[in-house]
Amino acid sequence: QECGIDFPELVVFDLDACLWDQEMFEMTAMPSSSVQGDLNGRGEGVIGVMSGRNKISLHTGSLLALQEHADGKYPGMKIALASSADTPFAEKVGRASLKMLEVLPGLTIWDMLRRDWDGEDVNQIGRQPPLSSNKAKSHFPRIRKITGIRYDKMLFFDDCNWGDHCGDVTNMFGVVSVRTPNGLQLKEFHHGLE
């Protein structure tokens, strides 16, 4: 706890247009090469991955939020993903990107997700059964069951540009949700934590 703030036990991020800047269903190829650059003053690392001609990169706010988490700024908090990637191929592109994009030099998003859960993959990515396009009906009940974390201890970020995932999850389970229509910004992340 910091300044009387009780941090969520679990922060769930949407991927497309929320955590990163691309829509996976628009990608034409499996990520094949990486783009090196400055990780917000924390050293050089993988700031982008190339899917054909498209570069997939974290939004600045996402990188900062993930770096704060990596630094242990929010004790007891874990992270997970809920993405309704349209096709099996879009899901594969997303998972490959997570294993390449770095939060800190040598620490990928995937490494961090696995570290939070002792190597288990709790993430719900895609819409192939048992998942669907409705995160409230499929993604969140599965995350709740796998993690054992109560809905009222979760925080969810989603761009909601294609549907009201935030509203659906909040109305069904009371999960605190924050819309990120322009991609996750650091002020939205901190607002959600508050």
PDB file of C-alpha atoms in Angstrom:
ATOM      1  CA  GLN A   1       0.000   0.000   0.000  1.00  0.00           C
ATOM      2  CA  GLU A   2       1.183   3.465  -0.882  1.00  0.00           C
ATOM      3  CA  CYS A   3      -0.553   6.668   0.256  1.00  0.00           C
ATOM      4  CA  GLY A   4      -3.454   4.590   1.549  1.00  0.00           C
ATOM      5  CA  ILE A   5      -3.999   2.993  -1.867  1.00  0.00           C
ATOM      6  CA  ASP A   6      -5.008  -0.664  -1.815  1.00  0.00           C
ATOM      7  CA  PHE A   7      -3.583  -2.041  -5.052  1.00  0.00           C
ATOM      8  CA  PRO A   8      -5.492  -4.545  -7.160  1.00  0.00           C
ATOM      9  CA  GLU A   9      -4.324  -8.131  -6.870  1.00  0.00           C
ATOM     10  CA  LEU A  10      -4.651  -8.558 -10.622  1.00  0.00           C
ATOM     11  CA  VAL A  11      -4.440  -6.121 -13.526  1.00  0.00           C
ATOM     12  CA  VAL A  12      -5.815  -7.502 -16.795  1.00  0.00           C
ATOM     13  CA  PHE A  13      -4.800  -5.860 -20.067  1.00  0.00           C
ATOM     14  CA  ASP A  14      -6.364  -6.104 -23.500  1.00  0.00           C
ATOM     15  CA  LEU A  15      -3.717  -6.303 -26.243  1.00  0.00           C
ATOM     16  CA  ASP A  16      -4.821  -4.773 -29.566  1.00  0.00           C
ATOM     17  CA  ALA A  17      -5.053  -0.952 -29.523  1.00  0.00           C
ATOM     18  CA  CYS A  18      -4.674  -1.040 -25.722  1.00  0.00           C
ATOM     19  CA  LEU A  19      -1.335  -2.526 -24.653  1.00  0.00           C
ATOM     20  CA  TRP A  20       0.126  -2.175 -28.141  1.00  0.00           C
ATOM     21  CA  ASP A  21      -0.585  -0.121 -31.249  1.00  0.00           C
ATOM     22  CA  GLN A  22      -1.704  -2.712 -33.811  1.00  0.00           C
ATOM     23  CA  GLU A  23      -4.677  -4.989 -34.427  1.00  0.00           C
ATOM     24  CA  MET A  24      -3.440  -8.563 -34.755  1.00  0.00           C
ATOM     25  CA  PHE A  25      -6.091  -9.526 -37.335  1.00  0.00           C
ATOM     26  CA  GLU A  26      -4.514  -6.955 -39.694  1.00  0.00           C
ATOM     27  CA  MET A  27      -1.042  -8.524 -39.450  1.00  0.00           C
ATOM     28  CA  THR A  28       0.071 -10.442 -42.521  1.00  0.00           C
ATOM     29  CA  ALA A  29       3.024 -12.440 -41.207  1.00  0.00           C
ATOM     30  CA  MET A  30       4.484 -13.996 -38.102  1.00  0.00           C
ATOM     31  CA  PRO A  31       6.848 -11.536 -36.384  1.00  0.00           C
ATOM     32  CA  SER A  32      10.256 -12.183 -37.923  1.00  0.00           C
ATOM     33  CA  SER A  33      12.551  -9.366 -36.883  1.00  0.00           C
ATOM     34  CA  SER A  34      12.832  -6.942 -34.018  1.00  0.00           C
ATOM     35  CA  VAL A  35      13.467  -3.217 -33.795  1.00  0.00           C
ATOM     36  CA  GLN A  36      16.003  -2.153 -31.168  1.00  0.00           C
ATOM     37  CA  GLY A  37      15.711   1.122 -29.327  1.00  0.00           C
ATOM     38  CA  ASP A  38      15.586   2.968 -26.027  1.00  0.00           C
ATOM     39  CA  LEU A  39      13.355   1.396 -23.381  1.00  0.00           C
ATOM     40  CA  ASN A  40      12.308   4.651 -21.733  1.00  0.00           C
ATOM     41  CA  GLY A  41      15.818   5.463 -20.517  1.00  0.00           C
ATOM     42  CA  ARG A  42      16.289   1.998 -19.006  1.00  0.00           C
ATOM     43  CA  GLY A  43      18.665   0.733 -21.681  1.00  0.00           C
ATOM     44  CA  GLU A  44      18.471  -0.644 -25.204  1.00  0.00           C
ATOM     45  CA  GLY A  45      16.042  -3.414 -26.015  1.00  0.00           C
ATOM     46  CA  VAL A  46      13.339  -4.673 -28.353  1.00  0.00           C
ATOM     47  CA  ILE A  47      10.861  -1.800 -28.798  1.00  0.00           C
ATOM     48  CA  GLY A  48       9.122  -3.227 -31.854  1.00  0.00           C
ATOM     49  CA  VAL A  49       8.595  -6.412 -33.828  1.00  0.00           C
ATOM     50  CA  MET A  50       7.969  -6.579 -37.543  1.00  0.00           C
ATOM     51  CA  SER A  51       4.999  -8.467 -38.976  1.00  0.00           C
ATOM     52  CA  GLY A  52       5.583  -8.025 -42.682  1.00  0.00           C
ATOM     53  CA  ARG A  53       5.706  -4.219 -43.109  1.00  0.00           C
ATOM     54  CA  ASN A  54       3.852  -3.517 -39.854  1.00  0.00           C
ATOM     55  CA  LYS A  55       5.702  -2.644 -36.665  1.00  0.00           C
ATOM     56  CA  ILE A  56       4.016  -3.777 -33.435  1.00  0.00           C
ATOM     57  CA  SER A  57       5.049  -1.591 -30.484  1.00  0.00           C
ATOM     58  CA  LEU A  58       3.866  -1.022 -26.940  1.00  0.00           C
ATOM     59  CA  HIS A  59       2.127   2.275 -26.252  1.00  0.00           C
ATOM     60  CA  THR A  60       4.350   4.546 -24.137  1.00  0.00           C
ATOM     61  CA  GLY A  61       1.966   4.279 -21.187  1.00  0.00           C
ATOM     62  CA  SER A  62       1.975   0.481 -21.445  1.00  0.00           C
ATOM     63  CA  LEU A  63       5.758   0.342 -21.365  1.00  0.00           C
ATOM     64  CA  LEU A  64       5.893   2.650 -18.329  1.00  0.00           C
ATOM     65  CA  ALA A  65       3.152   0.693 -16.520  1.00  0.00           C
ATOM     66  CA  LEU A  66       4.887  -2.633 -17.205  1.00  0.00           C
ATOM     67  CA  GLN A  67       8.219  -1.176 -16.079  1.00  0.00           C
ATOM     68  CA  GLU A  68       6.654  -0.001 -12.810  1.00  0.00           C
ATOM     69  CA  HIS A  69       5.294  -3.522 -12.312  1.00  0.00           C
ATOM     70  CA  ALA A  70       8.673  -5.079 -13.156  1.00  0.00           C
ATOM     71  CA  ASP A  71      10.271  -2.786 -10.566  1.00  0.00           C
ATOM     72  CA  GLY A  72       7.886  -4.131  -7.901  1.00  0.00           C
ATOM     73  CA  LYS A  73       6.231  -0.750  -7.328  1.00  0.00           C
ATOM     74  CA  TYR A  74       2.881  -2.444  -6.559  1.00  0.00           C
ATOM     75  CA  PRO A  75       3.523  -5.246  -4.035  1.00  0.00           C
ATOM     76  CA  GLY A  76       1.250  -8.256  -4.354  1.00  0.00           C
ATOM     77  CA  MET A  77      -0.081  -7.202  -7.758  1.00  0.00           C
ATOM     78  CA  LYS A  78       0.047  -9.574 -10.744  1.00  0.00           C
ATOM     79  CA  ILE A  79      -0.811  -9.071 -14.398  1.00  0.00           C
ATOM     80  CA  ALA A  80      -2.628 -11.094 -17.063  1.00  0.00           C
ATOM     81  CA  LEU A  81      -4.039 -10.627 -20.561  1.00  0.00           C
ATOM     82  CA  ALA A  82      -7.560 -10.881 -21.971  1.00  0.00           C
ATOM     83  CA  SER A  83      -7.606 -10.509 -25.747  1.00  0.00           C
ATOM     84  CA  SER A  84     -10.289 -11.570 -28.199  1.00  0.00           C
ATOM     85  CA  ALA A  85      -7.884 -11.904 -31.146  1.00  0.00           C
ATOM     86  CA  ASP A  86     -10.081 -12.730 -34.144  1.00  0.00           C
ATOM     87  CA  THR A  87      -8.361 -15.742 -35.683  1.00  0.00           C
ATOM     88  CA  PRO A  88      -5.963 -18.506 -34.637  1.00  0.00           C
ATOM     89  CA  PHE A  89      -3.307 -16.762 -36.764  1.00  0.00           C
ATOM     90  CA  ALA A  90      -3.908 -13.407 -35.010  1.00  0.00           C
ATOM     91  CA  GLU A  91      -3.515 -15.206 -31.679  1.00  0.00           C
ATOM     92  CA  LYS A  92      -0.190 -16.741 -32.833  1.00  0.00           C
ATOM     93  CA  VAL A  93       1.110 -13.338 -33.983  1.00  0.00           C
ATOM     94  CA  GLY A  94       0.132 -11.843 -30.621  1.00  0.00           C
ATOM     95  CA  ARG A  95       1.787 -14.577 -28.581  1.00  0.00           C
ATOM     96  CA  ALA A  96       4.966 -14.373 -30.695  1.00  0.00           C
ATOM     97  CA  SER A  97       5.064 -10.580 -30.200  1.00  0.00           C
ATOM     98  CA  LEU A  98       4.746 -10.980 -26.408  1.00  0.00           C
ATOM     99  CA  LYS A  99       7.784 -13.262 -26.451  1.00  0.00           C
ATOM    100  CA  MET A 100       9.874 -10.668 -28.345  1.00  0.00           C
ATOM    101  CA  LEU A 101       8.879  -7.218 -27.038  1.00  0.00           C
ATOM    102  CA  GLU A 102      10.914  -6.162 -24.015  1.00  0.00           C
ATOM    103  CA  VAL A 103       9.916  -4.226 -20.902  1.00  0.00           C
ATOM    104  CA  LEU A 104      13.510  -3.946 -19.678  1.00  0.00           C
ATOM    105  CA  PRO A 105      16.640  -5.126 -21.515  1.00  0.00           C
ATOM    106  CA  GLY A 106      16.466  -8.930 -21.551  1.00  0.00           C
ATOM    107  CA  LEU A 107      12.985  -9.062 -19.921  1.00  0.00           C
ATOM    108  CA  THR A 108      10.151  -9.739 -22.370  1.00  0.00           C
ATOM    109  CA  ILE A 109       6.465  -9.166 -21.630  1.00  0.00           C
ATOM    110  CA  TRP A 110       6.034 -12.949 -21.752  1.00  0.00           C
ATOM    111  CA  ASP A 111       8.855 -13.486 -19.227  1.00  0.00           C
ATOM    112  CA  MET A 112       7.124 -11.079 -16.854  1.00  0.00           C
ATOM    113  CA  LEU A 113       3.716 -12.710 -17.275  1.00  0.00           C
ATOM    114  CA  ARG A 114       5.218 -16.136 -16.589  1.00  0.00           C
ATOM    115  CA  ARG A 115       7.214 -14.816 -13.621  1.00  0.00           C
ATOM    116  CA  ASP A 116       4.006 -13.542 -11.974  1.00  0.00           C
ATOM    117  CA  TRP A 117       2.408 -17.006 -12.183  1.00  0.00           C
ATOM    118  CA  ASP A 118       5.362 -19.327 -11.490  1.00  0.00           C
ATOM    119  CA  GLY A 119       5.615 -20.256 -15.162  1.00  0.00           C
ATOM    120  CA  GLU A 120       1.890 -20.934 -15.687  1.00  0.00           C
ATOM    121  CA  ASP A 121       0.079 -19.318 -18.622  1.00  0.00           C
ATOM    122  CA  VAL A 122      -3.104 -17.792 -17.152  1.00  0.00           C
ATOM    123  CA  ASN A 123      -3.648 -15.481 -20.138  1.00  0.00           C
ATOM    124  CA  GLN A 124      -6.803 -15.757 -22.214  1.00  0.00           C
ATOM    125  CA  ILE A 125      -5.967 -14.839 -25.808  1.00  0.00           C
ATOM    126  CA  GLY A 126      -8.225 -15.433 -28.790  1.00  0.00           C
ATOM    127  CA  ARG A 127     -11.845 -16.357 -29.380  1.00  0.00           C
ATOM    128  CA  GLN A 128     -11.553 -20.035 -30.266  1.00  0.00           C
ATOM    129  CA  PRO A 129     -13.662 -22.232 -27.897  1.00  0.00           C
ATOM    130  CA  PRO A 130     -13.790 -22.246 -24.929  1.00  0.00           C
ATOM    131  CA  LEU A 131     -13.117 -18.520 -25.496  1.00  0.00           C
ATOM    132  CA  SER A 132     -15.474 -16.252 -27.433  1.00  0.00           C
ATOM    133  CA  SER A 133     -15.649 -12.633 -28.575  1.00  0.00           C
ATOM    134  CA  ASN A 134     -17.331 -11.795 -25.231  1.00  0.00           C
ATOM    135  CA  LYS A 135     -14.674 -11.338 -22.538  1.00  0.00           C
ATOM    136  CA  ALA A 136     -17.284 -11.188 -19.758  1.00  0.00           C
ATOM    137  CA  LYS A 137     -18.709 -14.576 -20.737  1.00  0.00           C
ATOM    138  CA  SER A 138     -15.470 -16.436 -21.428  1.00  0.00           C
ATOM    139  CA  HIS A 139     -12.163 -14.691 -20.669  1.00  0.00           C
ATOM    140  CA  PHE A 140     -12.892 -13.372 -17.182  1.00  0.00           C
ATOM    141  CA  PRO A 141     -14.557 -16.484 -15.722  1.00  0.00           C
ATOM    142  CA  ARG A 142     -11.521 -18.492 -16.890  1.00  0.00           C
ATOM    143  CA  ILE A 143      -9.059 -15.966 -15.419  1.00  0.00           C
ATOM    144  CA  ARG A 144     -11.028 -15.995 -12.138  1.00  0.00           C
ATOM    145  CA  LYS A 145     -10.979 -19.809 -12.010  1.00  0.00           C
ATOM    146  CA  ILE A 146      -7.286 -20.209 -12.920  1.00  0.00           C
ATOM    147  CA  THR A 147      -5.938 -17.416 -10.681  1.00  0.00           C
ATOM    148  CA  GLY A 148      -8.336 -17.732  -7.755  1.00  0.00           C
ATOM    149  CA  ILE A 149      -8.456 -13.918  -7.566  1.00  0.00           C
ATOM    150  CA  ARG A 150     -11.848 -12.352  -6.807  1.00  0.00           C
ATOM    151  CA  TYR A 151     -13.422 -10.008  -9.352  1.00  0.00           C
ATOM    152  CA  ASP A 152     -13.481  -7.139  -6.849  1.00  0.00           C
ATOM    153  CA  LYS A 153      -9.677  -7.387  -6.612  1.00  0.00           C
ATOM    154  CA  MET A 154      -9.208  -7.028 -10.400  1.00  0.00           C
ATOM    155  CA  LEU A 155      -8.564  -3.996 -12.607  1.00  0.00           C
ATOM    156  CA  PHE A 156      -9.164  -4.198 -16.379  1.00  0.00           C
ATOM    157  CA  PHE A 157      -7.921  -1.994 -19.243  1.00  0.00           C
ATOM    158  CA  ASP A 158      -9.424  -2.199 -22.755  1.00  0.00           C
ATOM    159  CA  ASP A 159      -9.620   0.225 -25.679  1.00  0.00           C
ATOM    160  CA  CYS A 160     -13.349  -0.619 -26.177  1.00  0.00           C
ATOM    161  CA  ASN A 161     -13.138   0.696 -29.734  1.00  0.00           C
ATOM    162  CA  TRP A 162     -14.891  -2.399 -31.130  1.00  0.00           C
ATOM    163  CA  GLY A 163     -17.340  -3.100 -28.318  1.00  0.00           C
ATOM    164  CA  ASP A 164     -17.883  -2.264 -24.669  1.00  0.00           C
ATOM    165  CA  HIS A 165     -15.719  -4.935 -23.032  1.00  0.00           C
ATOM    166  CA  CYS A 166     -15.179  -2.678 -20.009  1.00  0.00           C
ATOM    167  CA  GLY A 167     -18.910  -2.130 -19.528  1.00  0.00           C
ATOM    168  CA  ASP A 168     -19.673  -5.844 -20.008  1.00  0.00           C
ATOM    169  CA  VAL A 169     -17.073  -6.982 -17.448  1.00  0.00           C
ATOM    170  CA  THR A 170     -18.005  -4.251 -14.946  1.00  0.00           C
ATOM    171  CA  ASN A 171     -21.754  -4.890 -15.253  1.00  0.00           C
ATOM    172  CA  MET A 172     -21.415  -8.657 -14.956  1.00  0.00           C
ATOM    173  CA  PHE A 173     -18.765  -8.923 -12.234  1.00  0.00           C
ATOM    174  CA  GLY A 174     -18.124  -5.484 -10.732  1.00  0.00           C
ATOM    175  CA  VAL A 175     -14.543  -5.454 -12.046  1.00  0.00           C
ATOM    176  CA  VAL A 176     -13.122  -1.910 -12.055  1.00  0.00           C
ATOM    177  CA  SER A 177     -12.491  -1.097 -15.719  1.00  0.00           C
ATOM    178  CA  VAL A 178     -10.804   1.775 -17.526  1.00  0.00           C
ATOM    179  CA  ARG A 179     -11.268   2.518 -21.221  1.00  0.00           C
ATOM    180  CA  THR A 180      -8.125   3.324 -23.218  1.00  0.00           C
ATOM    181  CA  PRO A 181      -9.483   4.522 -26.582  1.00  0.00           C
ATOM    182  CA  ASN A 182      -6.067   5.887 -27.648  1.00  0.00           C
ATOM    183  CA  GLY A 183      -4.013   3.061 -26.185  1.00  0.00           C
ATOM    184  CA  LEU A 184      -2.961   2.768 -22.551  1.00  0.00           C
ATOM    185  CA  GLN A 185      -1.621   6.045 -21.183  1.00  0.00           C
ATOM    186  CA  LEU A 186       0.241   6.222 -17.870  1.00  0.00           C
ATOM    187  CA  LYS A 187      -2.380   8.611 -16.432  1.00  0.00           C
ATOM    188  CA  GLU A 188      -5.106   6.015 -17.225  1.00  0.00           C
ATOM    189  CA  PHE A 189      -3.061   3.297 -15.536  1.00  0.00           C
ATOM    190  CA  HIS A 190      -2.608   5.388 -12.385  1.00  0.00           C
ATOM    191  CA  HIS A 191      -6.266   6.476 -12.479  1.00  0.00           C
ATOM    192  CA  GLY A 192      -7.297   2.820 -12.550  1.00  0.00           C
ATOM    193  CA  LEU A 193      -5.035   1.997  -9.605  1.00  0.00           C
ATOM    194  CA  GLU A 194      -6.606   4.826  -7.619  1.00  0.00           C
TER     195      GLU A 194
END
